[in-house]
PDB file of C-alpha atoms in Angstrom:
ATOM      1  CA  UNK V  63      10.240  48.436   9.238  1.00  0.00           C
ATOM      2  CA  UNK V  64       7.649  47.129  11.668  1.00  0.00           C
ATOM      3  CA  UNK V  65       5.355  49.025  13.964  1.00  0.00           C
ATOM      4  CA  UNK V  66       3.795  47.225  16.936  1.00  0.00           C
ATOM      5  CA  UNK V  67       0.307  48.527  17.572  1.00  0.00           C
ATOM      6  CA  UNK V  68      -0.573  46.363  20.539  1.00  0.00           C
ATOM      7  CA  UNK V  69       0.918  43.605  22.683  1.00  0.00           C
ATOM      8  CA  UNK V  70      -1.146  41.133  24.667  1.00  0.00           C
ATOM      9  CA  UNK V  71      -0.025  38.450  27.114  1.00  0.00           C
ATOM     10  CA  UNK V  72      -0.436  34.858  25.952  1.00  0.00           C
ATOM     11  CA  UNK V  73      -3.710  33.240  26.973  1.00  0.00           C
ATOM     12  CA  UNK V  74      -4.681  29.578  26.937  1.00  0.00           C
ATOM     13  CA  UNK V  75      -8.168  30.111  25.572  1.00  0.00           C
ATOM     14  CA  UNK V  76     -10.279  27.606  23.663  1.00  0.00           C
ATOM     15  CA  UNK V  77      -8.881  28.245  20.168  1.00  0.00           C
ATOM     16  CA  UNK V  78      -5.282  28.261  21.437  1.00  0.00           C
ATOM     17  CA  UNK V  79      -5.795  25.033  23.379  1.00  0.00           C
ATOM     18  CA  UNK V  80      -7.382  23.422  20.316  1.00  0.00           C
ATOM     19  CA  UNK V  81      -4.456  24.403  18.101  1.00  0.00           C
ATOM     20  CA  UNK V  82      -1.937  23.063  20.627  1.00  0.00           C
ATOM     21  CA  UNK V  83      -3.826  19.758  20.929  1.00  0.00           C
ATOM     22  CA  UNK V  84      -4.016  19.481  17.128  1.00  0.00           C
ATOM     23  CA  UNK V  85      -0.268  20.053  16.694  1.00  0.00           C
ATOM     24  CA  UNK V  86       0.678  17.608  19.452  1.00  0.00           C
ATOM     25  CA  UNK V  87      -1.624  14.960  17.973  1.00  0.00           C
ATOM     26  CA  UNK V  88      -0.253  15.521  14.450  1.00  0.00           C
ATOM     27  CA  UNK V  89       3.317  15.106  15.724  1.00  0.00           C
ATOM     28  CA  UNK V  90       2.369  11.949  17.609  1.00  0.00           C
ATOM     29  CA  UNK V  91       0.529  10.545  14.585  1.00  0.00           C
ATOM     30  CA  UNK V  92       3.446  11.296  12.244  1.00  0.00           C
ATOM     31  CA  UNK V  93       5.752   9.366  14.575  1.00  0.00           C
ATOM     32  CA  UNK V  94       3.391   6.414  14.741  1.00  0.00           C
ATOM     33  CA  UNK V  95       3.068   6.381  10.950  1.00  0.00           C
ATOM     34  CA  UNK V  96       6.863   6.299  10.586  1.00  0.00           C
ATOM     35  CA  UNK V  97       7.024   3.262  12.889  1.00  0.00           C
ATOM     36  CA  UNK V  98       3.960   1.467  11.518  1.00  0.00           C
ATOM     37  CA  UNK V  99       4.008  -1.446   9.154  1.00  0.00           C
ATOM     38  CA  UNK V 100       1.248  -3.269   7.347  1.00  0.00           C
ATOM     39  CA  UNK V 101       1.216  -7.031   7.116  1.00  0.00           C
ATOM     40  CA  UNK V 102      -1.450  -8.590   4.949  1.00  0.00           C
ATOM     41  CA  UNK V 103      -3.050 -11.906   5.815  1.00  0.00           C
ATOM     42  CA  UNK V 104      -3.405 -14.151   2.766  1.00  0.00           C
ATOM     43  CA  UNK V 105      -4.906 -17.295   4.244  1.00  0.00           C
ATOM     44  CA  UNK V 106      -2.575 -19.489   6.297  1.00  0.00           C
ATOM     45  CA  UNK V 107       0.495 -18.143   8.099  1.00  0.00           C
ATOM     46  CA  UNK V 108       2.994 -20.020   5.844  1.00  0.00           C
ATOM     47  CA  UNK V 109       1.242 -18.701   2.725  1.00  0.00           C
ATOM     48  CA  UNK V 110       1.214 -15.170   4.152  1.00  0.00           C
ATOM     49  CA  UNK V 111       4.923 -15.391   4.999  1.00  0.00           C
ATOM     50  CA  UNK V 112       5.783 -16.649   1.500  1.00  0.00           C
ATOM     51  CA  UNK V 113       3.785 -13.902  -0.196  1.00  0.00           C
ATOM     52  CA  UNK V 114       5.227 -11.240   2.092  1.00  0.00           C
ATOM     53  CA  UNK V 115       8.776 -12.352   1.249  1.00  0.00           C
ATOM     54  CA  UNK V 116       7.960 -12.372  -2.472  1.00  0.00           C
ATOM     55  CA  UNK V 117       6.452  -8.898  -2.329  1.00  0.00           C
ATOM     56  CA  UNK V 118       9.439  -7.547  -0.418  1.00  0.00           C
ATOM     57  CA  UNK V 119      11.794  -8.913  -3.071  1.00  0.00           C
ATOM     58  CA  UNK V 120       9.762  -7.144  -5.774  1.00  0.00           C
ATOM     59  CA  UNK V 121       9.784  -3.761  -3.989  1.00  0.00           C
ATOM     60  CA  UNK V 122      13.179  -3.325  -2.277  1.00  0.00           C
ATOM     61  CA  UNK V 123      12.875   0.480  -2.355  1.00  0.00           C
ATOM     62  CA  UNK V 124       9.482   0.544  -0.631  1.00  0.00           C
ATOM     63  CA  UNK V 125       9.468   2.420   2.659  1.00  0.00           C
ATOM     64  CA  UNK V 126       8.732   0.308   5.725  1.00  0.00           C
ATOM     65  CA  UNK V 127       8.762  -2.980   3.822  1.00  0.00           C
TER      66      UNK V 127
END
């Protein structure tokens, strides 16, 4: 059983706005993190490519690799 003691209309005050901005940013950031990839630079481009391929072969279950 629930008893409502008071009802107020929604208001876009400072704390509410801050919470909304935080949630929107967190959702945006989570999406960017899902799409992001890291590529290390190990000297020359051919050397980097070779090392990247070798590392990918070693970790086939790695996410985003």
